[in-house]
PDB file of C-alpha atoms in Angstrom:
ATOM      1  CA  UNK A   1       0.000   0.000   0.000  1.00 88.00           C
ATOM      2  CA  UNK A   2       1.030   3.581  -0.523  1.00 89.00           C
ATOM      3  CA  UNK A   3       2.166   5.816   2.297  1.00 93.00           C
ATOM      4  CA  UNK A   4       3.252   9.414   2.504  1.00 96.00           C
ATOM      5  CA  UNK A   5       5.612  10.793   5.104  1.00 95.00           C
ATOM      6  CA  UNK A   6       6.005  14.458   5.870  1.00 96.00           C
ATOM      7  CA  UNK A   7       8.269  16.078   8.433  1.00 93.00           C
ATOM      8  CA  UNK A   8       8.715  17.830  10.721  1.00 95.00           C
ATOM      9  CA  UNK A   9       5.253  17.971  12.295  1.00 95.00           C
ATOM     10  CA  UNK A  10       5.823  21.375  13.868  1.00 96.00           C
ATOM     11  CA  UNK A  11       8.427  24.052  13.335  1.00 97.00           C
ATOM     12  CA  UNK A  12       9.062  27.445  14.885  1.00 97.00           C
ATOM     13  CA  UNK A  13      11.497  29.568  12.940  1.00 97.00           C
ATOM     14  CA  UNK A  14      12.596  33.211  13.204  1.00 97.00           C
ATOM     15  CA  UNK A  15      12.010  35.636  10.381  1.00 97.00           C
ATOM     16  CA  UNK A  16      14.835  35.509   7.883  1.00 97.00           C
ATOM     17  CA  UNK A  17      15.839  31.940   8.646  1.00 97.00           C
ATOM     18  CA  UNK A  18      15.854  29.185   5.995  1.00 97.00           C
ATOM     19  CA  UNK A  19      13.245  26.478   5.655  1.00 96.00           C
ATOM     20  CA  UNK A  20      13.279  22.903   4.457  1.00 97.00           C
ATOM     21  CA  UNK A  21      10.244  20.638   4.635  1.00 97.00           C
ATOM     22  CA  UNK A  22      10.481  17.157   3.249  1.00 96.00           C
ATOM     23  CA  UNK A  23       7.925  14.717   1.922  1.00 97.00           C
ATOM     24  CA  UNK A  24       8.398  11.174   0.661  1.00 97.00           C
ATOM     25  CA  UNK A  25       5.963   8.728  -0.854  1.00 97.00           C
ATOM     26  CA  UNK A  26       6.246   4.954  -0.769  1.00 95.00           C
ATOM     27  CA  UNK A  27       4.487   2.246  -2.698  1.00 94.00           C
ATOM     28  CA  UNK A  28       3.888   4.056  -5.979  1.00 93.00           C
ATOM     29  CA  UNK A  29       5.967   5.174  -8.931  1.00 91.00           C
ATOM     30  CA  UNK A  30       6.097   8.544 -10.649  1.00 93.00           C
ATOM     31  CA  UNK A  31       3.347  10.116  -8.543  1.00 94.00           C
ATOM     32  CA  UNK A  32       2.153  13.654  -9.035  1.00 93.00           C
ATOM     33  CA  UNK A  33       3.304  15.569  -5.969  1.00 95.00           C
ATOM     34  CA  UNK A  34       1.868  18.726  -4.424  1.00 94.00           C
ATOM     35  CA  UNK A  35       2.561  21.257  -1.705  1.00 95.00           C
ATOM     36  CA  UNK A  36      -0.469  23.005  -0.226  1.00 94.00           C
ATOM     37  CA  UNK A  37      -0.690  25.661   2.466  1.00 94.00           C
ATOM     38  CA  UNK A  38      -3.541  26.581   4.713  1.00 91.00           C
ATOM     39  CA  UNK A  39      -3.179  30.046   6.171  1.00 84.00           C
ATOM     40  CA  UNK A  40      -5.415  31.142   9.035  1.00 80.00           C
ATOM     41  CA  UNK A  41      -9.040  31.521   7.902  1.00 81.00           C
ATOM     42  CA  UNK A  42      -8.364  30.380   4.368  1.00 83.00           C
ATOM     43  CA  UNK A  43      -8.820  27.280   2.275  1.00 85.00           C
ATOM     44  CA  UNK A  44      -6.033  25.033   1.102  1.00 91.00           C
ATOM     45  CA  UNK A  45      -3.938  26.846  -1.477  1.00 89.00           C
ATOM     46  CA  UNK A  46      -1.790  25.011  -3.985  1.00 89.00           C
ATOM     47  CA  UNK A  47       1.809  26.212  -3.880  1.00 92.00           C
ATOM     48  CA  UNK A  48       3.664  23.787  -6.140  1.00 92.00           C
ATOM     49  CA  UNK A  49       3.053  20.631  -8.080  1.00 90.00           C
ATOM     50  CA  UNK A  50       5.346  18.212  -9.857  1.00 92.00           C
ATOM     51  CA  UNK A  51       4.709  15.552 -12.469  1.00 90.00           C
ATOM     52  CA  UNK A  52       8.246  14.187 -12.489  1.00 92.00           C
ATOM     53  CA  UNK A  53      11.822  14.530 -11.282  1.00 94.00           C
ATOM     54  CA  UNK A  54      13.031  18.084 -11.716  1.00 91.00           C
ATOM     55  CA  UNK A  55       9.636  19.273 -13.028  1.00 91.00           C
ATOM     56  CA  UNK A  56       8.130  21.899 -10.752  1.00 91.00           C
ATOM     57  CA  UNK A  57       5.242  24.242 -11.428  1.00 87.00           C
ATOM     58  CA  UNK A  58       4.401  27.127  -9.165  1.00 85.00           C
ATOM     59  CA  UNK A  59       0.873  28.378  -8.760  1.00 76.00           C
ATOM     60  CA  UNK A  60       1.496  31.506  -6.710  1.00 75.00           C
ATOM     61  CA  UNK A  61       4.410  33.931  -6.534  1.00 66.00           C
ATOM     62  CA  UNK A  62       6.170  33.753  -3.197  1.00 78.00           C
ATOM     63  CA  UNK A  63       9.547  33.406  -1.545  1.00 89.00           C
ATOM     64  CA  UNK A  64       9.194  29.641  -1.362  1.00 94.00           C
ATOM     65  CA  UNK A  65      10.633  27.103  -3.780  1.00 95.00           C
ATOM     66  CA  UNK A  66      10.207  23.398  -4.333  1.00 96.00           C
ATOM     67  CA  UNK A  67      12.422  20.657  -5.642  1.00 96.00           C
ATOM     68  CA  UNK A  68      11.988  17.041  -6.604  1.00 97.00           C
ATOM     69  CA  UNK A  69      15.425  15.437  -6.522  1.00 96.00           C
ATOM     70  CA  UNK A  70      14.060  11.891  -6.605  1.00 95.00           C
ATOM     71  CA  UNK A  71      10.905  10.312  -7.985  1.00 95.00           C
ATOM     72  CA  UNK A  72       9.149  10.112  -4.641  1.00 95.00           C
ATOM     73  CA  UNK A  73      10.741  12.988  -2.747  1.00 97.00           C
ATOM     74  CA  UNK A  74       9.400  16.517  -2.677  1.00 97.00           C
ATOM     75  CA  UNK A  75      11.052  19.339  -0.764  1.00 97.00           C
ATOM     76  CA  UNK A  76       9.718  22.778   0.108  1.00 97.00           C
ATOM     77  CA  UNK A  77      12.331  25.420   0.833  1.00 96.00           C
ATOM     78  CA  UNK A  78      12.883  29.040   1.572  1.00 96.00           C
ATOM     79  CA  UNK A  79      16.082  31.013   1.885  1.00 95.00           C
ATOM     80  CA  UNK A  80      14.541  33.642   4.167  1.00 96.00           C
ATOM     81  CA  UNK A  81      11.232  33.142   5.899  1.00 96.00           C
ATOM     82  CA  UNK A  82       8.667  35.910   6.231  1.00 95.00           C
ATOM     83  CA  UNK A  83       6.008  36.256   8.906  1.00 94.00           C
ATOM     84  CA  UNK A  84       3.412  35.640   6.202  1.00 92.00           C
ATOM     85  CA  UNK A  85       4.865  32.184   5.584  1.00 93.00           C
ATOM     86  CA  UNK A  86       3.305  30.939   8.813  1.00 93.00           C
ATOM     87  CA  UNK A  87       0.667  28.328   8.226  1.00 93.00           C
ATOM     88  CA  UNK A  88      -0.071  24.661   7.894  1.00 95.00           C
ATOM     89  CA  UNK A  89       1.735  22.946   5.027  1.00 96.00           C
ATOM     90  CA  UNK A  90       0.488  19.751   3.485  1.00 97.00           C
ATOM     91  CA  UNK A  91       2.219  17.489   1.024  1.00 97.00           C
ATOM     92  CA  UNK A  92       0.049  15.304  -1.192  1.00 96.00           C
ATOM     93  CA  UNK A  93       0.334  12.833  -4.019  1.00 95.00           C
ATOM     94  CA  UNK A  94      -1.940  11.477  -6.726  1.00 93.00           C
ATOM     95  CA  UNK A  95      -1.483   8.803  -9.344  1.00 91.00           C
ATOM     96  CA  UNK A  96       0.412   9.745 -12.456  1.00 85.00           C
ATOM     97  CA  UNK A  97      -1.414  10.697 -15.621  1.00 78.00           C
ATOM     98  CA  UNK A  98      -4.959  12.027 -15.720  1.00 72.00           C
ATOM     99  CA  UNK A  99      -5.440  13.974 -12.544  1.00 78.00           C
ATOM    100  CA  UNK A 100      -8.899  15.445 -12.310  1.00 84.00           C
ATOM    101  CA  UNK A 101     -10.547  12.192 -11.279  1.00 86.00           C
ATOM    102  CA  UNK A 102      -7.722  11.012  -9.028  1.00 89.00           C
ATOM    103  CA  UNK A 103      -8.060  11.850  -5.343  1.00 93.00           C
ATOM    104  CA  UNK A 104      -5.242  13.491  -3.457  1.00 95.00           C
ATOM    105  CA  UNK A 105      -3.558  11.584  -0.645  1.00 96.00           C
ATOM    106  CA  UNK A 106      -2.222  13.897   2.019  1.00 97.00           C
ATOM    107  CA  UNK A 107       0.556  13.734   4.548  1.00 96.00           C
ATOM    108  CA  UNK A 108      -0.003  14.723   8.162  1.00 94.00           C
ATOM    109  CA  UNK A 109       1.173  18.264   7.623  1.00 96.00           C
ATOM    110  CA  UNK A 110       3.680  20.666   9.145  1.00 96.00           C
ATOM    111  CA  UNK A 111       2.614  23.533  11.386  1.00 95.00           C
ATOM    112  CA  UNK A 112       5.067  26.361  10.663  1.00 96.00           C
ATOM    113  CA  UNK A 113       5.198  29.396  12.925  1.00 96.00           C
ATOM    114  CA  UNK A 114       7.485  32.208  11.880  1.00 96.00           C
ATOM    115  CA  UNK A 115       8.319  34.514  14.771  1.00 97.00           C
TER     116      UNK A 115
ATOM    117  CA  UNK B   1      -9.775  33.568  -9.576  1.00 52.00           C
ATOM    118  CA  UNK B   2     -12.051  30.670  -8.854  1.00 65.00           C
ATOM    119  CA  UNK B   3     -14.442  30.779  -5.935  1.00 82.00           C
ATOM    120  CA  UNK B   4     -15.482  27.613  -4.233  1.00 91.00           C
ATOM    121  CA  UNK B   5     -17.930  28.440  -1.484  1.00 94.00           C
ATOM    122  CA  UNK B   6     -18.960  26.094   1.285  1.00 96.00           C
ATOM    123  CA  UNK B   7     -21.839  26.615   3.666  1.00 97.00           C
ATOM    124  CA  UNK B   8     -22.362  26.663   6.497  1.00 97.00           C
ATOM    125  CA  UNK B   9     -18.936  27.451   7.908  1.00 95.00           C
ATOM    126  CA  UNK B  10     -19.663  25.370  10.975  1.00 96.00           C
ATOM    127  CA  UNK B  11     -22.421  23.164  12.221  1.00 95.00           C
ATOM    128  CA  UNK B  12     -23.309  21.588  15.541  1.00 97.00           C
ATOM    129  CA  UNK B  13     -25.716  18.660  15.536  1.00 97.00           C
ATOM    130  CA  UNK B  14     -26.859  16.096  18.050  1.00 97.00           C
ATOM    131  CA  UNK B  15     -25.830  12.476  17.692  1.00 97.00           C
ATOM    132  CA  UNK B  16     -28.335  10.721  15.460  1.00 97.00           C
ATOM    133  CA  UNK B  17     -29.330  13.838  13.531  1.00 97.00           C
ATOM    134  CA  UNK B  18     -28.994  13.895   9.793  1.00 97.00           C
ATOM    135  CA  UNK B  19     -27.316  16.874   8.219  1.00 96.00           C
ATOM    136  CA  UNK B  20     -26.187  18.283   4.927  1.00 95.00           C
ATOM    137  CA  UNK B  21     -23.976  21.031   3.628  1.00 95.00           C
ATOM    138  CA  UNK B  22     -23.321  22.727   0.351  1.00 97.00           C
ATOM    139  CA  UNK B  23     -20.426  23.340  -1.983  1.00 97.00           C
ATOM    140  CA  UNK B  24     -20.881  25.943  -4.742  1.00 96.00           C
ATOM    141  CA  UNK B  25     -18.512  26.258  -7.664  1.00 93.00           C
ATOM    142  CA  UNK B  26     -18.320  27.836 -11.131  1.00 89.00           C
ATOM    143  CA  UNK B  27     -20.510  25.916 -13.564  1.00 85.00           C
ATOM    144  CA  UNK B  28     -18.311  26.428 -16.646  1.00 82.00           C
ATOM    145  CA  UNK B  29     -15.423  24.202 -17.792  1.00 80.00           C
ATOM    146  CA  UNK B  30     -16.220  21.660 -15.107  1.00 85.00           C
ATOM    147  CA  UNK B  31     -14.026  18.588 -14.791  1.00 88.00           C
ATOM    148  CA  UNK B  32     -14.457  17.192 -11.298  1.00 92.00           C
ATOM    149  CA  UNK B  33     -15.602  17.872  -7.769  1.00 95.00           C
ATOM    150  CA  UNK B  34     -13.807  16.272  -4.835  1.00 96.00           C
ATOM    151  CA  UNK B  35     -14.968  15.884  -1.217  1.00 98.00           C
ATOM    152  CA  UNK B  36     -12.498  15.357   1.608  1.00 98.00           C
ATOM    153  CA  UNK B  37     -12.917  14.761   5.326  1.00 97.00           C
ATOM    154  CA  UNK B  38     -10.329  16.321   7.625  1.00 96.00           C
ATOM    155  CA  UNK B  39     -10.382  15.104  11.198  1.00 95.00           C
ATOM    156  CA  UNK B  40      -8.442  16.951  13.869  1.00 90.00           C
ATOM    157  CA  UNK B  41      -4.813  15.812  14.121  1.00 88.00           C
ATOM    158  CA  UNK B  42      -5.150  13.717  10.976  1.00 92.00           C
ATOM    159  CA  UNK B  43      -4.599  14.327   7.286  1.00 94.00           C
ATOM    160  CA  UNK B  44      -7.434  15.075   4.853  1.00 95.00           C
ATOM    161  CA  UNK B  45      -8.961  11.909   3.474  1.00 97.00           C
ATOM    162  CA  UNK B  46     -10.736  11.643   0.141  1.00 97.00           C
ATOM    163  CA  UNK B  47     -14.425  10.777   0.348  1.00 97.00           C
ATOM    164  CA  UNK B  48     -15.688  11.173  -3.202  1.00 97.00           C
ATOM    165  CA  UNK B  49     -14.553  12.227  -6.643  1.00 96.00           C
ATOM    166  CA  UNK B  50     -17.481  13.203  -8.828  1.00 96.00           C
ATOM    167  CA  UNK B  51     -17.275  13.981 -12.513  1.00 92.00           C
ATOM    168  CA  UNK B  52     -20.718  13.664 -14.082  1.00 93.00           C
ATOM    169  CA  UNK B  53     -23.778  15.874 -13.716  1.00 94.00           C
ATOM    170  CA  UNK B  54     -26.323  14.030 -11.610  1.00 94.00           C
ATOM    171  CA  UNK B  55     -23.660  11.829 -10.004  1.00 94.00           C
ATOM    172  CA  UNK B  56     -24.566  10.397  -6.628  1.00 97.00           C
ATOM    173  CA  UNK B  57     -21.952   8.702  -4.484  1.00 97.00           C
ATOM    174  CA  UNK B  58     -22.336   6.906  -1.168  1.00 97.00           C
ATOM    175  CA  UNK B  59     -19.906   5.708   1.469  1.00 95.00           C
ATOM    176  CA  UNK B  60     -21.542   4.259   4.549  1.00 95.00           C
ATOM    177  CA  UNK B  61     -23.893   6.893   5.939  1.00 97.00           C
ATOM    178  CA  UNK B  62     -22.329   9.679   3.879  1.00 97.00           C
ATOM    179  CA  UNK B  63     -23.558  10.519   0.404  1.00 98.00           C
ATOM    180  CA  UNK B  64     -23.031  13.298  -2.099  1.00 98.00           C
ATOM    181  CA  UNK B  65     -24.842  14.652  -5.130  1.00 98.00           C
ATOM    182  CA  UNK B  66     -23.594  16.793  -7.981  1.00 97.00           C
ATOM    183  CA  UNK B  67     -25.251  19.394 -10.185  1.00 97.00           C
ATOM    184  CA  UNK B  68     -22.723  20.757 -12.658  1.00 94.00           C
ATOM    185  CA  UNK B  69     -25.223  22.867 -14.590  1.00 94.00           C
ATOM    186  CA  UNK B  70     -26.050  25.029 -11.599  1.00 94.00           C
ATOM    187  CA  UNK B  71     -22.691  24.580  -9.887  1.00 94.00           C
ATOM    188  CA  UNK B  72     -23.365  22.900  -6.558  1.00 96.00           C
ATOM    189  CA  UNK B  73     -22.816  19.682  -4.659  1.00 97.00           C
ATOM    190  CA  UNK B  74     -24.478  18.516  -1.464  1.00 98.00           C
ATOM    191  CA  UNK B  75     -22.930  16.267   1.145  1.00 98.00           C
ATOM    192  CA  UNK B  76     -25.372  14.381   3.356  1.00 97.00           C
ATOM    193  CA  UNK B  77     -24.675  12.550   6.586  1.00 98.00           C
ATOM    194  CA  UNK B  78     -27.442  10.298   7.811  1.00 97.00           C
ATOM    195  CA  UNK B  79     -27.591   9.627  11.546  1.00 97.00           C
ATOM    196  CA  UNK B  80     -24.481  11.607  12.523  1.00 97.00           C
ATOM    197  CA  UNK B  81     -22.088  10.028  15.006  1.00 97.00           C
ATOM    198  CA  UNK B  82     -19.414  11.730  17.127  1.00 96.00           C
ATOM    199  CA  UNK B  83     -16.762  10.155  14.903  1.00 96.00           C
ATOM    200  CA  UNK B  84     -18.214  12.110  11.967  1.00 97.00           C
ATOM    201  CA  UNK B  85     -16.942  15.292  13.609  1.00 97.00           C
ATOM    202  CA  UNK B  86     -14.488  16.793  11.143  1.00 97.00           C
ATOM    203  CA  UNK B  87     -14.034  19.548   8.615  1.00 97.00           C
ATOM    204  CA  UNK B  88     -15.479  18.614   5.247  1.00 98.00           C
ATOM    205  CA  UNK B  89     -13.707  20.146   2.275  1.00 97.00           C
ATOM    206  CA  UNK B  90     -14.832  20.307  -1.289  1.00 96.00           C
ATOM    207  CA  UNK B  91     -12.443  21.016  -4.143  1.00 94.00           C
ATOM    208  CA  UNK B  92     -13.222  21.943  -7.715  1.00 90.00           C
ATOM    209  CA  UNK B  93     -11.181  20.987 -10.751  1.00 86.00           C
ATOM    210  CA  UNK B  94     -11.698  23.156 -13.785  1.00 75.00           C
ATOM    211  CA  UNK B  95     -10.131  22.929 -17.207  1.00 68.00           C
ATOM    212  CA  UNK B  96      -7.757  25.790 -17.791  1.00 61.00           C
ATOM    213  CA  UNK B  97      -6.827  27.201 -21.140  1.00 47.00           C
ATOM    214  CA  UNK B  98      -3.428  25.806 -21.953  1.00 44.00           C
ATOM    215  CA  UNK B  99      -2.123  22.421 -20.987  1.00 44.00           C
ATOM    216  CA  UNK B 100      -1.025  20.930 -17.735  1.00 49.00           C
ATOM    217  CA  UNK B 101      -3.075  22.558 -15.067  1.00 56.00           C
ATOM    218  CA  UNK B 102      -3.248  20.381 -11.997  1.00 60.00           C
ATOM    219  CA  UNK B 103      -4.983  22.684  -9.603  1.00 74.00           C
ATOM    220  CA  UNK B 104      -7.821  21.728  -7.364  1.00 84.00           C
ATOM    221  CA  UNK B 105      -9.348  24.824  -5.838  1.00 87.00           C
ATOM    222  CA  UNK B 106     -10.474  24.123  -2.296  1.00 92.00           C
ATOM    223  CA  UNK B 107     -13.268  25.696  -0.313  1.00 93.00           C
ATOM    224  CA  UNK B 108     -12.701  26.739   3.292  1.00 94.00           C
ATOM    225  CA  UNK B 109     -14.655  23.783   4.558  1.00 95.00           C
ATOM    226  CA  UNK B 110     -17.619  23.089   6.797  1.00 97.00           C
ATOM    227  CA  UNK B 111     -16.674  22.180  10.349  1.00 96.00           C
ATOM    228  CA  UNK B 112     -19.102  19.611  11.736  1.00 97.00           C
ATOM    229  CA  UNK B 113     -19.337  18.890  15.432  1.00 97.00           C
ATOM    230  CA  UNK B 114     -21.545  15.995  16.505  1.00 97.00           C
ATOM    231  CA  UNK B 115     -22.571  16.252  20.144  1.00 96.00           C
ATOM    232  CA  UNK B 116     -23.018  12.919  21.950  1.00 94.00           C
TER     233      UNK B 116
END
């Protein structure tokens, strides 16, 4: 069966510090991978998605970046965090190929607080 | 900018009550409507993926209907139990001009609390 691991679960970082959140998927090949963020009082917002190694698409301009160094590894990074980066970050995967009728499978999330 | 609206924002019901909530979405260029359940301290879990107008899906005591022409979906819970307490999210997938859009636009969710 497929599993998704996301870490860390919680993180408190000062403004201006770097960020690295990691997500790995097991039990499936070439998944579509996603990073979502839920800011306070808002719905889940797609930040990045990837259909393959090294292929990253960004949905919103921001000071975050994503990388996919391996087929089932997805990393969310920032060189300098802003207060507005605080939120709950979720990694997700879906099966490769046609996506609209494939459900997303989410990790447990990371609560990021930038102080 | 796509708007996916969910109502009500929150709901408190007694154990055994049946309840329903609404997801509204743009009715043009429809591809799919997803429902997810998000329990506290857990990750969102897919309930239904609906693609056809008139679709009805059922999972246990939870069911959903879809009207793509008027742009809404209803989620019904029959005989709510405390374990049904969660935030229910809907997400809308629309075809974008140009290739390769993989975005589901999520609503803010309906938070259901079932009181024992």
